[in-house]
Coordinates of N, CA, C and O in Angstrom, one line a residue:
M1 N 8.3 -51.2 11.3 CA 8.3 -53.1 10.6 C 7.0 -53.6 11.0 O 6.5 -53.9 9.8
L2 N 6.4 -53.5 12.0 CA 5.2 -54.0 12.3 C 3.8 -53.5 11.2 O 3.3 -54.5 10.7
S3 N 4.0 -52.2 11.3 CA 2.8 -51.6 10.1 C 2.9 -51.8 8.9 O 2.6 -52.3 7.9
G4 N 4.5 -52.0 8.5 CA 4.5 -52.1 7.2 C 4.5 -53.8 6.5 O 4.0 -54.5 5.9
E5 N 4.7 -54.7 7.7 CA 4.4 -56.0 7.7 C 2.9 -56.2 7.4 O 1.9 -57.1 6.8
I6 N 2.2 -55.5 8.5 CA 0.5 -55.5 8.2 C -0.1 -55.2 6.7 O -1.1 -55.8 6.1
A7 N 0.4 -53.8 6.4 CA -0.2 -53.2 5.2 C 0.3 -54.2 4.0 O -0.2 -54.7 2.9
R8 N 1.6 -55.1 3.9 CA 2.2 -55.8 3.0 C 1.1 -57.3 2.9 O 0.2 -57.5 2.0
R9 N 0.7 -57.6 4.1 CA -0.3 -58.5 4.2 C -1.7 -58.3 4.1 O -2.8 -59.1 3.3
H10 N -2.2 -57.3 4.6 CA -3.7 -56.4 4.4 C -4.3 -55.2 3.6 O -5.2 -55.0 3.7
G11 N -3.2 -55.0 3.1 CA -3.4 -53.6 2.3 C -3.7 -52.4 3.4 O -3.3 -52.2 4.3
H12 N -3.9 -51.5 2.2 CA -4.3 -50.3 3.1 C -4.9 -50.1 4.3 O -5.3 -49.3 5.4
D13 N -6.4 -51.1 4.4 CA -7.2 -51.0 5.3 C -6.7 -51.2 6.4 O -7.4 -51.8 7.6
G14 N -5.4 -52.4 6.5 CA -4.9 -52.7 7.8 C -5.8 -53.9 8.3 O -6.3 -54.6 7.8
I15 N -5.7 -54.0 9.5 CA -6.6 -55.2 10.2 C -7.7 -54.5 11.5 O -7.6 -53.4 11.2
E16 N -8.0 -55.3 11.8 CA -9.8 -54.6 12.7 C -9.0 -54.2 13.5 O -7.8 -54.6 14.8
P17 N -9.5 -52.7 14.1 CA -8.8 -52.1 15.0 C -8.8 -52.9 16.3 O -9.6 -53.9 16.9
G18 N -7.6 -53.1 17.5 CA -7.6 -54.0 18.7 C -7.2 -55.2 18.3 O -7.1 -56.1 19.3
S19 N -6.6 -55.3 17.0 CA -6.9 -57.2 16.9 C -5.3 -57.0 17.6 O -4.9 -58.2 17.8
I20 N -4.2 -56.1 17.7 CA -3.1 -56.2 18.3 C -2.9 -54.9 19.2 O -3.2 -54.2 18.8
K21 N -2.8 -55.5 20.5 CA -2.7 -54.5 21.4 C -1.1 -55.0 22.2 O -0.8 -56.0 22.3
V22 N -0.4 -53.6 22.5 CA 0.9 -53.8 23.1 C 1.2 -52.3 24.0 O 0.7 -51.6 23.9
R23 N 1.6 -53.0 25.0 CA 2.0 -52.6 26.1 C 3.4 -52.1 26.5 O 4.1 -53.3 26.6
L24 N 3.9 -51.2 26.6 CA 5.2 -50.8 26.8 C 5.6 -50.0 27.8 O 4.9 -48.8 28.1
T25 N 6.7 -50.3 28.6 CA 7.4 -49.0 29.6 C 9.0 -48.5 28.8 O 9.5 -49.3 28.3
G26 N 8.7 -47.0 29.1 CA 10.2 -47.1 29.0 C 10.2 -46.0 27.7 O 9.3 -44.7 27.8
T27 N 11.5 -45.5 27.5 CA 11.5 -44.6 26.3 C 11.3 -44.6 25.1 O 12.5 -45.7 24.3
A28 N 10.7 -44.6 24.0 CA 10.5 -45.0 22.7 C 11.1 -43.8 21.6 O 11.2 -42.4 21.9
G29 N 12.0 -44.2 21.0 CA 13.0 -43.5 19.5 C 11.6 -43.0 18.4 O 10.6 -42.3 18.8
Q30 N 12.3 -42.4 17.7 CA 11.8 -41.6 16.3 C 10.8 -42.5 16.1 O 10.9 -43.6 15.8
S31 N 9.5 -42.0 16.0 CA 8.8 -42.4 15.0 C 7.6 -43.6 16.0 O 7.3 -44.8 14.8
F32 N 7.5 -43.5 16.9 CA 7.0 -44.4 17.8 C 5.3 -44.6 16.9 O 4.8 -43.6 16.9
A33 N 4.8 -45.8 16.6 CA 3.5 -45.8 16.9 C 3.4 -45.5 15.4 O 2.1 -44.8 14.8
A34 N 4.2 -45.1 14.2 CA 4.0 -44.8 12.7 C 3.2 -45.3 12.0 O 3.3 -47.0 12.2
F35 N 2.3 -45.0 11.6 CA 1.4 -45.5 10.3 C 0.4 -46.5 11.5 O -0.5 -46.1 11.5
S36 N 0.2 -47.2 11.8 CA -0.4 -48.3 12.9 C -1.4 -48.6 12.7 O -2.6 -48.2 13.2
P37 N -1.5 -49.7 11.3 CA -3.4 -49.6 10.8 C -4.1 -50.2 11.7 O -3.5 -52.0 11.8
G38 N -4.4 -50.2 12.4 CA -5.5 -51.0 13.4 C -4.7 -51.5 14.7 O -5.2 -52.4 15.3
V39 N -3.5 -51.0 15.4 CA -2.8 -51.3 16.5 C -3.0 -50.3 17.1 O -3.0 -49.6 17.0
E40 N -3.1 -50.8 18.6 CA -2.8 -50.2 19.7 C -1.8 -50.3 20.5 O -1.5 -51.2 20.9
L41 N -1.1 -49.0 20.5 CA 0.2 -49.0 21.3 C -0.1 -48.1 22.4 O -0.3 -46.9 22.4
E42 N 0.5 -48.8 23.3 CA 0.1 -48.0 24.7 C 2.0 -47.8 25.5 O 2.4 -48.8 25.6
L43 N 2.4 -46.7 25.6 CA 3.6 -46.7 26.5 C 3.3 -45.9 27.7 O 3.0 -44.7 27.8
V44 N 4.1 -46.6 28.3 CA 4.3 -45.6 29.8 C 5.5 -45.3 29.8 O 6.4 -46.1 30.3
G45 N 5.8 -44.0 29.8 CA 7.2 -43.6 29.9 C 7.5 -42.0 29.0 O 6.5 -41.5 29.0
D46 N 8.0 -42.0 28.1 CA 8.1 -40.6 26.9 C 8.6 -41.3 25.8 O 8.9 -42.1 25.1
A47 N 8.1 -40.5 24.7 CA 8.7 -40.7 23.3 C 9.4 -39.7 22.7 O 9.3 -38.2 22.8
N48 N 10.3 -39.9 21.6 CA 10.8 -39.1 20.7 C 10.2 -38.1 19.7 O 8.9 -38.4 19.9
D49 N 10.7 -37.9 18.9 CA 9.8 -37.1 17.4 C 9.3 -38.2 16.9 O 9.4 -39.2 16.9
Y50 N 8.0 -37.1 16.4 CA 7.2 -37.9 14.9 C 6.1 -39.3 15.7 O 6.1 -40.4 14.5
V51 N 6.0 -39.0 16.9 CA 4.9 -40.0 17.4 C 3.9 -40.4 16.7 O 3.5 -39.0 16.1
G52 N 3.4 -41.2 16.0 CA 2.0 -41.5 15.2 C 1.8 -40.8 14.0 O 1.2 -40.7 13.5
K53 N 3.5 -40.6 13.3 CA 3.4 -40.3 11.9 C 2.7 -41.0 11.1 O 2.7 -42.3 11.2
G54 N 1.6 -40.4 10.0 CA 1.0 -41.2 9.3 C 0.0 -41.7 10.2 O -0.6 -42.9 9.3
L55 N -0.3 -41.7 11.1 CA -1.5 -42.8 12.2 C -2.4 -43.5 11.0 O -2.9 -42.2 10.6
S56 N -2.5 -44.1 11.0 CA -3.4 -44.7 10.1 C -5.0 -45.5 10.4 O -5.2 -46.8 9.7
G57 N -5.1 -45.1 11.4 CA -6.3 -46.1 12.2 C -6.2 -46.9 13.3 O -7.1 -47.4 14.1
G58 N -5.0 -46.6 13.9 CA -4.5 -47.3 15.1 C -4.8 -46.5 16.0 O -5.3 -45.3 16.0
Q59 N -4.3 -46.9 17.7 CA -4.8 -45.7 18.6 C -3.0 -45.8 19.4 O -2.4 -47.0 19.3
V60 N -2.8 -44.6 19.6 CA -1.8 -44.6 20.5 C -2.0 -43.9 22.0 O -2.5 -42.9 21.7
V61 N -1.0 -44.6 22.8 CA -1.4 -43.6 24.2 C 0.2 -43.7 24.6 O 1.0 -44.6 24.5
V62 N 0.6 -42.3 25.3 CA 1.8 -42.2 25.7 C 1.3 -41.7 27.2 O 0.6 -40.6 27.1
R63 N 1.6 -42.4 28.4 CA 1.6 -41.8 29.8 C 2.7 -41.7 30.5 O 3.7 -42.7 30.0
Q64 N 2.7 -41.0 31.7 CA 3.5 -41.0 32.4 C 3.5 -42.4 33.4 O 2.4 -42.4 33.4
P65 N 4.4 -42.7 34.1 CA 4.4 -43.7 34.5 C 4.1 -43.2 36.0 O 3.3 -42.1 36.8
P66 N 3.1 -44.5 36.6 CA 2.6 -43.9 38.0 C 2.7 -43.3 39.0 O 2.1 -42.4 39.4
R67 N 3.8 -43.6 39.5 CA 4.7 -42.5 40.6 C 5.2 -41.6 39.9 O 5.8 -41.3 41.3
A68 N 5.3 -41.0 38.7 CA 5.6 -40.1 38.8 C 4.9 -38.7 39.4 O 3.8 -38.9 39.5
R69 N 5.5 -37.8 40.0 CA 4.8 -37.0 40.9 C 5.4 -35.7 40.1 O 5.8 -34.6 40.2
R70 N 4.9 -35.3 39.0 CA 4.7 -34.2 38.2 C 3.8 -33.8 37.5 O 2.6 -35.1 37.3
D71 N 3.2 -32.9 37.3 CA 2.5 -32.2 36.5 C 2.3 -32.3 34.8 O 3.5 -31.8 34.5
P72 N 1.2 -33.5 34.8 CA 1.4 -33.6 33.1 C 1.2 -32.1 32.6 O 2.1 -32.5 31.2
T73 N 0.6 -31.2 32.9 CA 0.7 -30.0 31.6 C 1.9 -29.2 31.9 O 2.0 -28.2 31.0
A74 N 2.5 -29.7 32.4 CA 4.1 -28.8 32.7 C 5.3 -29.6 32.2 O 6.3 -29.4 32.7
N75 N 5.0 -31.0 32.2 CA 6.1 -31.7 31.7 C 5.8 -32.2 29.9 O 4.8 -33.0 29.7
I76 N 7.1 -32.5 29.4 CA 7.0 -32.8 27.9 C 7.0 -34.4 28.3 O 7.7 -34.9 28.7
V77 N 6.2 -35.3 27.3 CA 6.0 -36.7 27.3 C 6.3 -37.0 25.5 O 6.4 -38.4 25.7
I78 N 6.1 -36.4 25.0 CA 6.4 -36.4 23.5 C 7.1 -35.4 23.0 O 7.0 -34.3 23.2
G79 N 8.0 -35.8 22.0 CA 9.0 -35.3 20.8 C 7.9 -33.8 19.8 O 6.7 -34.2 20.2
N80 N 8.6 -33.4 19.2 CA 8.4 -32.7 18.0 C 7.6 -33.4 16.8 O 7.8 -34.8 16.7
T81 N 6.8 -32.7 15.7 CA 5.9 -33.2 14.9 C 5.5 -34.6 15.2 O 5.4 -35.3 14.5
A82 N 4.7 -34.7 16.7 CA 3.8 -35.7 16.3 C 2.5 -35.8 15.6 O 2.4 -34.5 15.2
L83 N 1.9 -36.7 15.0 CA 0.7 -36.9 14.3 C 0.9 -36.2 13.4 O 0.3 -36.1 12.0
Y84 N 2.2 -36.3 12.1 CA 2.7 -35.4 11.2 C 1.9 -36.7 9.8 O 2.2 -37.4 10.2
G85 N 1.1 -35.7 9.1 CA 0.3 -36.6 8.2 C -0.8 -37.3 8.7 O -1.1 -38.4 7.7
A86 N -1.2 -37.5 9.6 CA -1.8 -38.9 10.3 C -3.4 -38.6 9.2 O -4.0 -37.9 9.4
I87 N -4.0 -39.8 9.3 CA -5.2 -39.8 8.2 C -6.3 -40.0 9.1 O -7.6 -40.4 8.7
A88 N -6.0 -41.0 10.0 CA -7.2 -41.9 10.7 C -6.7 -42.5 12.0 O -5.4 -42.4 12.4
G89 N -7.4 -42.5 12.9 CA -7.0 -43.2 14.6 C -7.0 -42.3 15.6 O -7.7 -41.3 15.6
Q90 N -6.8 -43.0 16.9 CA -6.7 -41.7 18.0 C -5.2 -41.9 18.8 O -5.1 -42.8 18.7
A91 N -5.3 -40.7 19.3 CA -3.8 -40.5 20.1 C -4.2 -39.9 21.2 O -4.8 -38.6 21.1
H92 N -3.6 -40.2 22.6 CA -3.8 -39.5 23.9 C -2.6 -39.4 24.6 O -2.0 -40.7 24.8
F93 N -2.1 -38.3 24.7 CA -1.1 -37.9 25.6 C -1.2 -37.4 26.9 O -1.8 -36.0 27.0
E94 N -0.5 -37.9 27.7 CA -0.8 -37.4 29.2 C 0.4 -36.5 29.4 O 1.4 -37.0 30.2
G95 N 0.7 -35.6 29.0 CA 1.8 -34.4 29.1 C 1.6 -34.0 27.9 O 0.5 -33.7 27.2
V96 N 3.0 -32.7 27.7 CA 3.0 -31.7 26.6 C 3.7 -32.5 25.8 O 4.8 -33.1 25.7
A97 N 3.3 -31.9 24.2 CA 4.0 -32.3 22.9 C 5.0 -31.4 22.7 O 4.7 -29.9 22.9
G98 N 6.2 -31.8 22.0 CA 6.9 -30.3 21.4 C 6.0 -29.6 20.3 O 4.9 -29.6 20.3
E99 N 7.2 -29.2 19.3 CA 6.4 -28.3 18.3 C 6.3 -28.9 17.3 O 6.3 -30.5 17.1
R100 N 5.1 -28.4 16.5 CA 4.6 -28.6 15.4 C 3.7 -30.1 15.7 O 3.4 -31.0 14.5
F101 N 3.1 -30.4 16.2 CA 1.7 -31.3 17.0 C 0.8 -31.4 16.1 O 0.1 -30.2 15.8
A102 N 0.2 -32.4 15.3 CA -0.9 -32.7 14.4 C -0.5 -31.7 12.8 O -1.6 -31.3 12.6
V103 N 0.9 -31.3 12.3 CA 1.0 -30.8 11.2 C 0.6 -31.9 10.5 O 0.7 -33.0 10.2
R104 N -0.7 -31.4 9.0 CA -0.8 -32.2 8.3 C -1.9 -33.1 8.6 O -2.3 -34.1 7.8
N105 N -2.6 -33.5 9.9 CA -3.1 -34.4 10.2 C -4.5 -34.0 9.3 O -5.0 -32.8 9.3
S106 N -5.1 -35.1 8.8 CA -6.3 -35.2 7.8 C -7.3 -36.1 8.6 O -8.2 -35.8 8.0
G107 N -7.0 -36.6 9.8 CA -8.4 -37.2 10.2 C -8.3 -38.0 11.6 O -9.3 -38.5 12.0
A108 N -7.1 -37.9 12.3 CA -7.1 -38.4 13.4 C -7.7 -37.7 14.6 O -7.8 -36.6 14.3
V109 N -7.6 -38.0 15.8 CA -8.6 -37.1 16.8 C -7.5 -37.4 17.8 O -6.6 -38.6 18.4
A110 N -7.0 -36.2 18.8 CA -5.9 -36.5 19.5 C -6.1 -35.3 20.5 O -7.0 -34.3 20.6
V111 N -5.9 -36.1 21.7 CA -6.0 -35.5 23.1 C -4.5 -34.9 23.7 O -3.8 -36.0 23.7
V112 N -4.2 -34.2 23.8 CA -2.8 -33.2 24.6 C -2.8 -32.6 25.5 O -3.8 -31.5 25.8
E113 N -2.0 -32.3 26.6 CA -1.8 -31.5 27.7 C -1.2 -30.4 27.5 O -1.1 -29.9 28.7
G114 N -1.2 -30.1 26.3 CA -0.2 -28.9 26.1 C 0.6 -28.8 24.7 O 0.8 -30.3 24.6
L115 N 1.0 -27.8 24.2 CA 2.3 -28.1 23.0 C 3.2 -27.2 22.6 O 2.5 -26.2 23.2
G116 N 4.1 -27.3 22.1 CA 4.5 -26.2 22.1 C 4.6 -25.5 20.1 O 3.3 -25.5 20.2
D117 N 5.1 -24.3 19.8 CA 4.6 -23.9 18.7 C 4.2 -24.5 17.4 O 4.4 -25.8 17.3
H118 N 3.7 -23.7 16.7 CA 3.2 -24.3 15.4 C 2.1 -25.6 15.2 O 2.3 -26.5 14.6
G119 N 1.5 -25.4 16.4 CA 0.4 -26.8 16.5 C -0.8 -26.6 15.5 O -1.4 -25.4 15.1
C120 N -1.1 -27.5 15.1 CA -2.3 -27.7 13.7 C -1.9 -27.2 12.7 O -2.4 -27.0 12.2
E121 N -0.6 -26.8 12.3 CA -0.1 -26.3 11.3 C -0.7 -27.1 10.1 O -0.2 -28.2 9.8
Y122 N -1.4 -26.5 9.3 CA -1.7 -26.9 7.8 C -2.2 -28.6 8.2 O -2.9 -29.1 7.1
M123 N -3.1 -28.2 8.9 CA -4.1 -29.5 9.4 C -5.7 -29.5 8.7 O -6.0 -27.9 8.1
T124 N -5.7 -30.4 7.9 CA -6.9 -30.3 7.0 C -8.2 -31.3 7.5 O -9.3 -31.5 6.6
G125 N -8.1 -31.9 8.6 CA -9.3 -32.7 9.0 C -8.9 -33.1 10.2 O -7.7 -32.5 11.0
G126 N -9.8 -33.9 11.1 CA -9.5 -34.5 12.2 C -9.8 -33.3 13.4 O -10.5 -32.2 13.1
V127 N -9.7 -34.2 14.8 CA -10.1 -33.3 15.7 C -9.0 -33.1 16.9 O -8.2 -34.2 17.1
V128 N -8.7 -32.1 17.4 CA -7.5 -32.0 18.1 C -8.2 -31.2 19.4 O -8.7 -30.2 19.6
A129 N -7.9 -31.8 20.6 CA -8.1 -31.5 22.1 C -6.8 -30.8 22.9 O -6.3 -32.0 23.0
V130 N -6.4 -29.5 23.3 CA -5.6 -29.5 23.9 C -5.8 -29.1 25.5 O -6.4 -27.7 25.6
L131 N -5.6 -29.2 26.4 CA -5.8 -29.5 27.7 C -5.1 -28.3 28.7 O -5.1 -28.3 29.4
G132 N -4.1 -27.9 27.6 CA -3.2 -26.6 28.4 C -2.6 -25.9 27.2 O -3.4 -25.7 26.5
D133 N -1.5 -25.3 27.9 CA -1.2 -24.0 26.8 C -0.5 -24.6 25.5 O 0.0 -25.8 25.0
T134 N -1.0 -23.6 24.8 CA 0.2 -23.9 23.2 C 1.2 -22.6 23.2 O 1.5 -21.4 23.9
G135 N 1.9 -23.2 22.2 CA 3.1 -22.2 21.8 C 2.6 -21.0 20.9 O 1.1 -21.2 20.4
R136 N 3.3 -20.4 20.1 CA 3.2 -19.3 18.8 C 2.5 -20.1 17.7 O 2.7 -21.0 17.8
N137 N 1.9 -19.4 16.8 CA 1.6 -19.6 15.4 C 0.9 -20.7 15.4 O 0.7 -21.9 14.5
F138 N -0.2 -21.0 16.4 CA -1.1 -22.0 16.6 C -2.2 -22.1 15.4 O -2.8 -20.8 14.9
A139 N -2.7 -22.9 14.4 CA -3.5 -23.1 13.3 C -3.2 -22.2 12.0 O -3.9 -22.0 11.4
A140 N -1.4 -22.3 12.0 CA -1.0 -21.4 10.5 C -1.3 -22.7 9.4 O -1.2 -23.8 9.1
G141 N -2.2 -22.3 8.5 CA -2.5 -22.8 7.2 C -3.3 -23.7 7.7 O -3.6 -24.8 6.7
M142 N -4.1 -23.9 8.7 CA -5.2 -24.5 9.4 C -6.2 -24.9 8.3 O -7.2 -23.6 8.0
S143 N -6.7 -25.4 7.4 CA -7.8 -25.4 6.3 C -9.2 -26.3 6.5 O -9.8 -26.8 5.7
G144 N -9.1 -27.6 7.7 CA -9.9 -28.8 7.7 C -9.7 -28.8 9.2 O -8.5 -28.6 10.2
G145 N -10.9 -29.7 9.9 CA -10.5 -30.1 11.0 C -11.3 -29.1 12.3 O -11.7 -27.8 12.1
I146 N -11.0 -29.4 13.3 CA -11.6 -28.8 14.6 C -10.7 -29.0 15.7 O -10.1 -30.0 16.2
A147 N -10.3 -27.8 16.2 CA -9.3 -27.7 17.5 C -10.0 -27.2 18.6 O -10.4 -26.0 18.3
Y148 N -9.7 -27.5 19.8 CA -10.6 -27.4 20.9 C -9.3 -27.0 21.5 O -8.5 -28.2 22.2
V149 N -9.3 -25.4 22.5 CA -8.3 -25.2 23.2 C -8.6 -24.9 24.6 O -9.1 -23.7 24.8
Y150 N -8.2 -25.3 25.5 CA -8.5 -25.0 26.9 C -7.8 -23.7 27.4 O -6.6 -23.8 27.3
D151 N -8.5 -22.5 27.4 CA -7.8 -21.2 27.8 C -8.6 -20.6 29.0 O -8.9 -19.7 28.7
P152 N -8.1 -21.2 30.2 CA -8.6 -20.5 31.4 C -8.2 -18.6 31.4 O -8.9 -18.2 32.0
N153 N -7.1 -18.8 31.0 CA -6.7 -17.4 30.8 C -6.4 -16.4 29.9 O -6.0 -15.5 30.4
G154 N -7.1 -16.9 28.9 CA -7.5 -16.1 27.8 C -6.2 -15.7 27.2 O -5.9 -14.7 26.1
R155 N -5.4 -16.4 27.0 CA -4.0 -16.4 26.4 C -3.8 -16.8 24.6 O -3.3 -16.0 24.2
F156 N -4.9 -17.4 24.5 CA -5.0 -18.1 23.5 C -4.9 -17.2 22.1 O -4.6 -17.6 20.9
P157 N -5.9 -16.5 22.1 CA -6.2 -15.7 20.4 C -5.0 -15.0 20.3 O -4.7 -14.7 19.2
A158 N -3.6 -14.5 21.3 CA -2.8 -14.0 20.9 C -1.6 -14.7 20.2 O -1.0 -14.6 19.6
L159 N -1.9 -16.5 20.6 CA -0.8 -17.3 20.1 C -1.8 -18.4 18.9 O -0.7 -18.5 18.4
C160 N -2.8 -17.6 18.5 CA -3.2 -18.4 17.3 C -3.2 -17.4 16.1 O -3.4 -16.2 15.8
N161 N -2.4 -18.2 14.9 CA -2.8 -17.8 13.7 C -4.2 -17.6 13.1 O -4.4 -19.1 12.4
S162 N -4.5 -16.6 13.1 CA -6.0 -16.5 12.7 C -6.6 -16.1 11.1 O -7.3 -15.7 10.9
A163 N -5.6 -16.5 10.5 CA -5.6 -16.1 9.1 C -6.3 -16.9 8.1 O -7.3 -16.2 7.3
M164 N -6.6 -18.4 8.8 CA -7.4 -19.2 8.1 C -8.7 -19.6 9.0 O -9.6 -20.0 8.6
V165 N -8.6 -19.4 10.0 CA -9.6 -19.7 11.5 C -10.2 -18.6 12.1 O -9.5 -17.6 11.8
D166 N -11.5 -18.8 12.7 CA -12.2 -18.2 13.7 C -12.2 -18.8 15.0 O -12.4 -19.9 14.7
L167 N -12.0 -17.6 15.9 CA -12.4 -18.5 17.1 C -13.6 -18.0 17.9 O -13.8 -17.3 17.7
S168 N -14.1 -19.0 18.4 CA -15.2 -18.9 19.0 C -15.4 -19.5 20.5 O -14.6 -20.6 20.8
P169 N -15.8 -19.3 21.3 CA -15.7 -19.9 22.8 C -16.7 -21.0 22.5 O -17.7 -21.1 21.8
V170 N -16.3 -22.0 23.7 CA -17.0 -23.0 23.8 C -18.5 -22.9 24.8 O -18.0 -21.8 25.8
R171 N -19.8 -23.1 24.3 CA -20.4 -22.7 25.0 C -20.5 -23.3 26.7 O -20.5 -24.2 26.5
P172 N -20.7 -22.0 27.6 CA -20.8 -22.5 28.7 C -21.8 -23.7 29.4 O -23.0 -23.8 28.6
A173 N -21.2 -24.5 30.4 CA -22.2 -25.5 30.8 C -23.3 -24.8 31.7 O -23.2 -23.7 31.7
P174 N -24.5 -25.7 31.4 CA -25.7 -25.0 32.3 C -25.1 -24.4 33.4 O -24.8 -25.2 34.2
P175 N -26.1 -23.6 34.2 CA -25.8 -23.2 35.8 C -25.8 -24.3 36.6 O -25.0 -24.1 37.8
S176 N -26.6 -25.5 36.6 CA -26.5 -26.6 37.3 C -25.5 -27.5 37.5 O -25.1 -27.8 38.1
A177 N -24.7 -27.3 36.0 CA -23.2 -27.6 36.1 C -22.2 -27.1 37.1 O -22.3 -25.9 37.4
R178 N -21.5 -27.9 37.7 CA -20.6 -27.5 38.7 C -19.5 -27.3 37.9 O -19.1 -28.0 36.9
G179 N -18.7 -25.3 38.4 CA -17.8 -25.4 37.5 C -17.7 -24.4 36.7 O -18.8 -24.6 36.0
K180 N -16.8 -23.6 36.3 CA -16.9 -23.1 34.9 C -15.8 -23.3 33.9 O -14.5 -23.2 34.5
I181 N -15.9 -23.5 32.6 CA -14.6 -24.0 31.9 C -14.6 -23.1 30.9 O -15.6 -22.6 29.9
S182 N -13.5 -22.2 30.4 CA -13.3 -21.5 29.5 C -12.5 -22.2 28.3 O -11.2 -22.3 28.4
S183 N -12.7 -22.0 27.4 CA -12.4 -22.8 26.0 C -12.8 -22.1 24.9 O -13.4 -21.1 25.0
R184 N -11.4 -22.2 24.2 CA -11.8 -21.5 22.6 C -12.0 -22.6 21.1 O -10.9 -23.6 22.0
R185 N -12.3 -22.6 20.5 CA -12.2 -23.3 19.2 C -11.9 -22.8 18.4 O -12.4 -21.8 17.9
A186 N -10.7 -23.4 17.4 CA -10.5 -22.7 16.2 C -11.4 -23.7 15.1 O -11.3 -24.6 15.4
R187 N -11.8 -23.0 14.4 CA -12.9 -23.4 12.8 C -12.6 -22.9 11.9 O -12.0 -21.3 12.1
L188 N -12.7 -23.2 10.7 CA -12.5 -22.9 9.3 C -13.9 -21.6 9.4 O -14.5 -21.3 9.8
R189 N -13.0 -20.6 8.6 CA -13.9 -19.2 8.0 C -15.2 -19.7 7.2 O -15.0 -20.3 6.4

């Protein structure tokens, strides 16, 4: 309802980013942060399907409660089909997403700690960073954008649908940097 009212009053451009900031706790239902032109929404808890559907320039953050003693890379924090048709904005998820994450994303930037099957399906733009495991059929029909996938165990190539993307490693840190990060990037052919 909030996004609809903003669009009615201000048109497609919405409002200046950060003009409205909302912090919530608990569990959100379907389509939390849908469209959200210029609105910043932070949820401490979890959310159902379609988080950030059609995200249009806002920001959505879903994080675990501070007292939660669980590994974010092993716990689902948002449901299926998050960021479906997103065109702009930012999304940050402290935990794992369900299936079909960032389907038809054309411009949003997102960070998630893992996701189910069919991630970045039909993605045409934007940037997605996955800091944990992915399911099968990642990047099916992906014709644009960039996906960075943290892949320390080398499992990702078998899970990625490489019909339209190439995989390339992210260059390692210089020897002076501490630690080694093994990642892969899906990019257009």
